[in-house]
Each structure stands twice: as structure tokens, then as C-alpha cells.
Coordinates of C-alpha atoms in Angstrom, one line a residue:
M78 CA 133.7 113.0 114.6
K79 CA 135.4 109.6 114.0
F80 CA 134.3 107.2 111.0
A81 CA 135.8 104.5 109.8
L82 CA 135.6 101.1 106.4
I83 CA 135.6 97.8 108.4
G84 CA 136.3 94.2 105.8
E85 CA 138.3 91.7 105.4
K86 CA 141.2 93.1 103.4
L87 CA 141.7 97.3 103.2
S88 CA 145.7 97.6 102.5
H89 CA 144.1 99.2 98.3
S90 CA 140.9 101.2 99.9
F91 CA 140.6 104.9 98.5
S92 CA 138.1 105.5 101.3
K93 CA 139.4 107.7 104.0
V94 CA 141.0 110.0 100.7
I95 CA 137.1 109.9 99.9
H96 CA 136.2 110.4 103.1
E97 CA 138.4 112.8 104.8
A98 CA 138.4 115.2 101.7
M99 CA 134.8 115.9 102.3
G100 CA 136.1 117.9 105.5
K101 CA 133.9 116.6 108.3
Y102 CA 135.3 113.6 110.8
E103 CA 138.4 111.8 111.0
Y104 CA 138.0 108.1 108.8
D105 CA 140.1 104.9 109.1
L106 CA 140.9 102.1 107.3
V107 CA 139.8 98.8 110.2
P108 CA 140.2 95.2 108.9
L109 CA 138.9 92.5 110.6
K110 CA 137.9 88.8 111.2
K111 CA 134.6 88.0 111.2
E112 CA 134.8 86.6 114.5
E113 CA 135.5 90.9 115.8
L114 CA 132.4 91.8 114.2
E115 CA 130.7 92.4 117.5
A116 CA 133.7 93.5 119.2
F117 CA 134.0 96.4 116.9
I118 CA 130.8 97.8 116.9
E119 CA 130.6 98.1 120.5
N120 CA 133.7 100.4 120.6
P121 CA 132.4 103.9 121.4
E122 CA 135.3 105.6 119.3
Y123 CA 133.8 105.5 116.3
K124 CA 130.0 107.3 115.7
G125 CA 129.9 104.9 112.7
F126 CA 130.9 103.0 109.7
N127 CA 130.4 101.6 106.7
V128 CA 131.4 98.3 105.6
T129 CA 133.0 96.1 102.8
I130 CA 133.7 92.6 101.2
P131 CA 132.3 90.3 103.4
Y132 CA 130.6 91.6 106.2
K133 CA 127.7 93.6 104.3
R134 CA 124.4 91.1 105.2
D135 CA 126.1 89.8 108.3
I136 CA 126.6 93.5 109.6
M137 CA 122.6 93.6 108.7
F138 CA 121.4 91.1 111.7
L139 CA 123.5 92.9 113.8
C140 CA 121.7 96.3 113.2
D141 CA 118.8 97.8 115.4
C142 CA 117.2 99.5 112.0
L143 CA 117.0 99.1 108.4
A144 CA 116.4 101.6 105.9
P145 CA 114.1 100.6 103.0
S146 CA 116.7 100.6 100.6
A147 CA 119.2 97.8 103.1
V148 CA 115.9 95.4 103.2
K149 CA 114.6 95.6 99.4
I150 CA 118.9 94.6 98.9
G151 CA 119.7 92.2 101.7
S152 CA 122.8 94.1 102.6
V153 CA 123.8 97.2 104.9
N154 CA 127.2 99.3 103.9
T155 CA 126.9 101.8 105.9
V156 CA 125.5 102.1 109.8
I157 CA 125.8 105.3 112.4
K158 CA 125.1 104.8 115.7
R159 CA 121.8 106.9 117.2
D160 CA 120.9 106.1 120.9
G161 CA 122.8 103.3 121.6
R162 CA 121.3 101.3 118.4
L163 CA 122.6 100.9 115.5
Y164 CA 120.8 101.7 112.4
G165 CA 121.7 100.7 108.7
Y166 CA 121.5 101.8 105.5
N167 CA 123.0 100.6 101.8
T168 CA 124.1 103.8 99.9
D169 CA 125.8 101.0 97.0
Y170 CA 122.7 101.5 95.4
D171 CA 123.0 105.4 95.2
G172 CA 126.9 104.6 94.1
F173 CA 125.3 102.2 91.6
M174 CA 122.9 104.5 90.3
A175 CA 125.6 107.4 90.1
M176 CA 127.5 105.4 88.0
A177 CA 124.5 104.0 85.7
E178 CA 123.5 107.3 84.9
K179 CA 127.0 109.0 84.7
S180 CA 127.4 106.0 81.8
K181 CA 124.7 107.4 79.9
I182 CA 123.4 103.8 79.6
D183 CA 120.1 103.1 78.7
F184 CA 118.3 100.3 80.9
K185 CA 114.4 100.4 79.8
D186 CA 113.8 97.8 78.2
R187 CA 116.7 96.1 78.2
K188 CA 118.5 92.5 79.2
V189 CA 120.8 92.6 82.5
A190 CA 123.1 90.7 83.0
I191 CA 124.4 90.5 86.5
L192 CA 127.7 88.5 86.4
G193 CA 128.2 87.5 90.9
S194 CA 125.1 86.9 93.1
G195 CA 126.9 88.6 96.5
G196 CA 125.7 91.9 97.7
T197 CA 125.9 94.4 95.9
S198 CA 124.9 91.6 92.9
L199 CA 121.5 92.5 94.8
T200 CA 121.9 96.3 94.5
A201 CA 122.8 96.2 90.7
K202 CA 119.1 94.2 90.4
A203 CA 118.0 97.0 92.5
V204 CA 119.1 99.3 90.9
A205 CA 118.7 98.2 86.8
S206 CA 114.6 97.0 88.2
D207 CA 113.9 100.6 88.3
L208 CA 115.3 101.8 85.6
G209 CA 112.9 100.1 84.4
A210 CA 114.8 97.1 82.8
K211 CA 113.2 94.3 81.1
E212 CA 114.4 91.1 82.4
I213 CA 117.3 90.8 85.1
I214 CA 119.8 87.2 84.9
T215 CA 122.1 86.5 87.6
V216 CA 125.5 84.7 86.2
S217 CA 126.7 82.5 88.8
R218 CA 129.5 79.8 88.9
N219 CA 126.5 77.2 90.2
G220 CA 123.3 78.7 89.4
E221 CA 120.6 78.8 86.8
Y222 CA 123.1 80.5 84.4
S223 CA 126.4 80.3 84.7
Y224 CA 129.8 80.8 82.8
N225 CA 129.5 77.4 81.0
N226 CA 126.3 77.8 79.6
I227 CA 127.2 81.8 78.3
S228 CA 125.4 81.1 75.0
L229 CA 122.1 80.6 77.0
W230 CA 122.3 85.0 77.6
S231 CA 124.0 86.0 75.1
D232 CA 121.2 88.3 74.2
A233 CA 122.0 90.2 76.7
E234 CA 122.4 94.3 76.4
I235 CA 123.6 95.1 79.1
I236 CA 126.5 93.5 81.2
I237 CA 127.7 94.7 85.0
N238 CA 130.6 92.9 86.9
T239 CA 129.9 92.5 91.0
T240 CA 132.3 89.9 91.6
P241 CA 136.2 90.8 92.2
V242 CA 137.5 89.3 89.2
G243 CA 139.8 91.2 87.9
M244 CA 140.9 93.1 90.7
Y245 CA 144.4 94.1 92.2
P246 CA 146.7 92.0 92.6
N247 CA 144.8 89.8 89.6
N248 CA 145.1 92.7 86.9
G249 CA 143.8 91.5 82.9
E250 CA 141.7 88.9 84.3
S251 CA 137.8 89.1 83.0
L252 CA 135.4 86.0 82.8
I253 CA 134.2 87.2 79.7
S254 CA 134.4 87.7 76.6
L255 CA 132.3 90.6 75.4
K256 CA 132.5 89.0 71.5
D257 CA 130.2 86.7 72.9
F258 CA 127.4 89.6 73.2
P259 CA 126.7 91.2 69.9
L260 CA 123.8 93.3 70.9
C261 CA 125.3 94.4 74.3
E262 CA 125.5 98.4 74.2
G263 CA 127.0 98.8 77.7
V264 CA 129.3 97.4 80.0
L265 CA 129.3 98.2 84.6
D266 CA 132.0 97.2 86.6
V267 CA 132.1 97.6 90.0
V268 CA 135.1 97.4 90.5
Y269 CA 137.3 100.2 91.1
N270 CA 141.1 99.2 91.2
P271 CA 142.6 99.2 88.0
L272 CA 140.5 101.7 87.1
K273 CA 140.0 99.8 83.9
T274 CA 139.5 96.3 84.7
R275 CA 139.4 94.1 81.6
L276 CA 136.2 94.2 80.7
V277 CA 135.9 98.0 80.7
F278 CA 138.5 98.2 78.5
E279 CA 137.3 95.6 76.0
A280 CA 134.5 97.4 76.1
E281 CA 135.8 100.3 74.8
E282 CA 137.9 98.7 72.3
L283 CA 134.5 98.2 71.2
N284 CA 133.2 101.3 71.3
I285 CA 130.5 100.2 73.4
P286 CA 130.0 102.8 76.9
A287 CA 131.4 101.0 80.2
C288 CA 132.2 102.5 83.4
G289 CA 134.1 101.4 86.0
G290 CA 133.9 101.5 89.8
L291 CA 135.7 104.9 91.6
Y292 CA 132.6 107.2 90.4
M293 CA 130.6 104.7 92.1
L294 CA 132.4 104.7 94.9
V295 CA 132.3 108.6 95.7
Y296 CA 129.5 108.4 95.3
Q297 CA 128.1 105.8 97.2
A298 CA 130.8 107.5 100.3
K299 CA 128.4 110.7 99.4
K300 CA 125.6 109.7 100.9
A301 CA 127.2 108.1 103.9
Y302 CA 129.1 111.4 104.4
E303 CA 125.8 112.9 104.7
I304 CA 123.9 110.2 107.0
F305 CA 127.2 110.2 109.6
T306 CA 126.6 114.3 109.2
G307 CA 123.2 115.3 108.9
D308 CA 124.9 117.5 105.8
K309 CA 123.7 117.7 101.8
L310 CA 127.1 117.3 100.2
P311 CA 126.4 118.9 96.5
D312 CA 127.5 116.8 93.5
Q313 CA 129.7 119.8 92.5
K314 CA 132.1 118.8 95.7
A315 CA 131.2 114.9 95.1
D316 CA 132.7 115.6 91.4
E317 CA 135.9 117.4 92.4
I318 CA 136.9 115.1 94.4
Y319 CA 136.2 112.5 92.4
Q320 CA 138.4 114.3 89.2
N321 CA 141.4 115.0 91.9
L322 CA 141.3 111.3 93.0
L323 CA 141.1 110.0 89.7
K324 CA 144.7 112.4 89.0
S325 CA 145.7 111.7 91.3
I326 CA 145.3 107.8 90.5
Q327 CA 146.2 107.8 87.7
N328 CA 149.6 106.5 86.0
I329 CA 151.9 109.5 83.4
V330 CA 152.8 106.8 81.6
L331 CA 155.7 107.8 78.6
I332 CA 156.1 105.5 75.1
G333 CA 158.5 106.2 72.1
M334 CA 161.2 105.5 70.0
P335 CA 164.2 104.2 71.9
G336 CA 166.9 107.0 72.7
C337 CA 163.9 109.6 72.2
G338 CA 164.1 111.5 76.4
K339 CA 161.4 108.8 77.7
S340 CA 163.6 108.5 80.9
T341 CA 165.0 111.8 81.1
L342 CA 161.8 113.6 80.8
G343 CA 160.1 110.7 83.6
K344 CA 162.4 111.6 86.5
E345 CA 161.8 115.2 85.8
I346 CA 157.8 115.4 85.6
A347 CA 158.2 112.1 88.7
A348 CA 160.6 115.0 90.5
S349 CA 157.7 118.0 90.1
L350 CA 154.8 116.2 90.5
N351 CA 156.7 114.2 94.1
R352 CA 155.8 110.6 92.2
E353 CA 157.8 107.5 92.0
F354 CA 159.5 106.7 88.8
I355 CA 160.1 102.8 87.7
D356 CA 161.7 102.5 83.6
I357 CA 160.5 99.2 83.0
D358 CA 164.0 98.8 81.1
K359 CA 165.5 98.8 84.8
E360 CA 163.2 97.1 85.8
I361 CA 163.3 94.6 83.4
E362 CA 167.6 94.4 83.7
K363 CA 167.1 93.9 88.3
E364 CA 164.9 91.0 87.4
I365 CA 167.4 89.3 84.8
N366 CA 169.8 90.4 86.4
M367 CA 171.7 91.0 82.5
T368 CA 171.3 94.1 81.0
I369 CA 169.0 95.1 78.3
P370 CA 172.2 94.2 75.6
E371 CA 173.1 90.9 77.6
I372 CA 169.5 89.5 77.3
F373 CA 169.3 90.3 74.0
Q374 CA 172.1 88.9 72.9
R375 CA 172.0 85.1 75.1
H376 CA 168.7 85.1 74.4
G377 CA 166.9 87.3 71.4
E378 CA 164.2 89.5 71.0
D379 CA 161.0 87.0 72.0
Y380 CA 162.5 86.2 75.0
F381 CA 162.7 90.3 76.1
R382 CA 159.4 90.6 74.9
E383 CA 157.9 88.6 76.6
I384 CA 159.8 89.5 80.1
E385 CA 158.0 92.9 79.5
K386 CA 155.3 91.3 78.7
K387 CA 155.0 90.0 81.8
V388 CA 157.0 92.5 84.0
T389 CA 154.6 95.5 82.0
L390 CA 151.7 94.0 83.3
S391 CA 153.1 94.0 86.3
L392 CA 154.1 97.7 87.4
C393 CA 151.5 99.3 85.9
S394 CA 148.7 98.2 88.2
N395 CA 150.6 100.4 90.1
T396 CA 148.9 104.0 90.3
G397 CA 150.2 107.3 90.7
K398 CA 153.5 106.3 88.8
V399 CA 155.6 108.0 86.3
I400 CA 156.2 105.0 84.1
S401 CA 159.0 105.2 81.2
T402 CA 158.3 102.0 78.3
G403 CA 160.7 100.7 76.1
G404 CA 160.9 101.8 72.7
G405 CA 159.2 98.6 71.7
V406 CA 156.4 97.5 74.4
V407 CA 154.2 98.3 71.4
M408 CA 155.2 94.8 69.5
R409 CA 153.1 92.8 71.7
E410 CA 148.6 94.2 71.5
E411 CA 148.8 92.6 75.1
N412 CA 150.7 95.9 76.3
L413 CA 147.8 97.9 75.7
Y414 CA 145.2 96.4 78.0
S415 CA 148.9 97.0 80.3
L416 CA 149.7 101.0 80.4
K417 CA 146.1 101.8 79.8
Q418 CA 144.7 100.3 82.9
N419 CA 145.6 102.5 85.6
G420 CA 147.5 105.5 83.2
I421 CA 146.7 108.0 80.2
V422 CA 150.0 107.0 77.7
Y423 CA 151.6 110.1 75.9
H424 CA 154.2 109.8 73.3
I425 CA 157.6 111.3 73.0
L426 CA 158.2 112.1 69.7
R427 CA 161.7 112.9 68.5
D428 CA 163.5 113.4 66.0
V429 CA 165.0 110.5 64.4
S430 CA 168.5 111.9 63.7
L431 CA 168.7 112.9 67.6
L432 CA 167.9 109.7 68.8
S433 CA 170.4 107.9 71.0
K434 CA 171.5 104.5 70.4
E435 CA 174.1 104.0 73.0
G436 CA 173.3 100.4 75.0
R437 CA 170.1 99.9 72.3
P438 CA 170.4 96.6 70.6
L439 CA 168.4 96.5 68.0
S440 CA 168.7 101.0 67.3
Q441 CA 171.8 99.9 66.2
G442 CA 171.3 96.9 64.1
K443 CA 168.9 99.6 62.4
D444 CA 168.2 102.0 60.6
L445 CA 166.0 104.5 62.6
S446 CA 163.4 105.6 59.8
E447 CA 162.8 102.4 59.1
M448 CA 161.6 101.3 62.6
E449 CA 159.9 105.1 63.1
S450 CA 158.1 103.8 60.3
E451 CA 156.8 100.4 60.9
R452 CA 156.5 101.9 64.5
K453 CA 154.6 104.9 64.0
P454 CA 150.8 103.3 63.6
L455 CA 151.3 101.5 66.6
Y456 CA 152.3 104.3 69.2
E457 CA 149.1 105.7 67.6
K458 CA 147.0 103.1 68.5
F459 CA 148.5 102.9 71.8
A460 CA 148.2 106.5 72.8
D461 CA 146.0 109.3 74.6
K462 CA 148.2 112.3 74.0
V463 CA 151.3 113.3 72.2
I464 CA 154.0 115.7 73.5
D465 CA 157.1 116.4 71.1
N466 CA 160.1 116.9 72.8

């Protein structure tokens, strides 16, 4: 059996990995233009397919039969061919419900604000309604509730992003700030690349329960698998696929004092895990075509930190890498999101007396014990785990 995902842009989709981990069929990514949809449907090579942005509504009108969930939501993301007919389903409902349950966010009698008015917003609305939401408003650029009259819905208790804002390659973008929503008790974001959007990251910083879209992606695929094969996939198997995928996507990010061994350890870790190693300082030198000491000498530290901020956000938008940072990356608060959007951050500790100063302009011009004392609280804030080197 052979199945596929169709959509406009699919180069960063994880669907092939997820479906093939379920172990029953081949699965292809097939990017299509709108005018190619009908020809694809006639292709006998595929027994069924999933649908993503922007064709979930277009496909609905090409189906012969629709499941109640697809009718209720008004879009289709899973199609199977039976006896020459197309049967359309919406498994996004199942995926979103699983994400809501994982987050442990209580919808009962809550006011819910859904960002976006596309097909996925209809899914979110259906789930929120079925979970007992008191009031649901849809926020769009030009609707009754828009990003220009944010004060009208500042009492929202649950916020759901169904737009592509913040999705790769536009990492770090967000439509709103949660500081404008003092009653917010939960955040869900259907974006799964990056693992943490700016919105999810901000929620975590404010100790608000939040969940990104990777779990939803796996569980909507679980339901699609069951439709494709007629077999039940245990939740335990789906959770195993989710955990393995999460581990493969997450970057391993190393921070710590200059000369603590980040680059040496990073190369060894990357080699042992068969991952690409990225040294942010080396990438800065390539971009500017100068060594780090030359950048400091000619332009000063502030200039370097601005370049470092830009390069760090860009490089940490990648997934599945081992990334070594400069010792002072923690000096800019903005870099906290950049490092954590796809990564687990490890603080590498090493005794000050053993730190190398070669090629490190700040280390040469300052007492390292003093520098370590200044940066220690920043390293602690940035780090998820600590390793003694």
C-alpha cells in the first residue's frame, strides 16, 4: 500500500517519518499546485492521502462521501479510496483533542480566543465547544475581532493559534503578547516547526500551561493510519513515535564559559550521534569574513553581540543539530528563545583555572573568576541541564 501527504509546501514536513514509523505502508510527500489536485486524485498509485495547507477545503468538494467530523468542521485532511469513490475525513479533530488532553488545559466554562479563520480554526472551535467552552471568539485580520482591537478580547482564558505565524522560516514571530491577557490559563499552538513558537515560549516563561503542535501532528496521523489500514494503533505506540521524533528533532545546545570545552565536546557528541555539528562563533566568522578577535578589535562588543543574536536565531531554527555557542551568548536576553525554540540547553561547567584564553578577546582582558560570577546566574537561567566537564 502507498499513501501520501499533499499540500503546497512540504519540504519541512515530518509526516513521512511519522507514518512510516507506524510500519504498514510507504508514504510520500507530494507538493502540488491547485490545478494539479484533480489529476493527483486520479493517480492509482495511491490508495489514500492526507491534505495540508492550503487544500483542506478544496479537497472536501472533490470527495464523494464525507464523515460527520469533516462536515461539522468544514474541511478534509484525510481521504481514502474505496470502490472508486473518495471518502473524506477530518483527523485534525482527533489530533487537536489529543493535544488539548495532553496539555491538561480545562476548557469547561472558559472563554477561548482562536487566532486565525482558516480550516484548522474550525477544528479548534469544534474541539473547544465539545470540551465545554463558555464562549469562543475567532480573531482574524479583518473580522469583528482583529489584532487591532485586542482590548475587546483581553479577558480570554485560553488562546489557540491556528495561523502559520511563527512557523519556520519565520521563527520568533508572534501575533500577540500574552502580557495583554492577564486571565490567560492555557495556550495551544498548532505550529510544530519550531517545536516552541514564540507564543508557546512566552506562555512557559509566564508559567501558563502550553503545548505546541507536534503531539497533534502525531495523533492526527494515528487516526489517519487507522482509516487507511482498518487497524487500531495503540496510544502507547503513538506516544513512542512522538518521543522518538521529538528526540531526533531537538537540538543539543551547549553553553558555558569561554574555553570550557563546548566545541570539543560538541564535535564528539555530534560524531557519536551522527549529527551535524555547528559552532556559532565559526559561523559568525564566515559571515563577517573576520576572526572573532578582529571583530572585537574593529567594531567592538556591541556590534559582535548584534551579529551573534541574528546568527543564533537563524542557526537554532534548524533541527537535529549539536550546537556550540559563544561564551557570552547569554548576555542577550533575546537569545534565550533562539536557543530553546528547538533545543535542550546544556551548561558545561569547568574549573576557571583550566579555561583556555587563546583567541578569546574578553577572556584575555578580564579576570575569569569575575566574569564567571557575573555570568553564572545567566547560565543558570538559560540551562535545562548542567554537565561537569
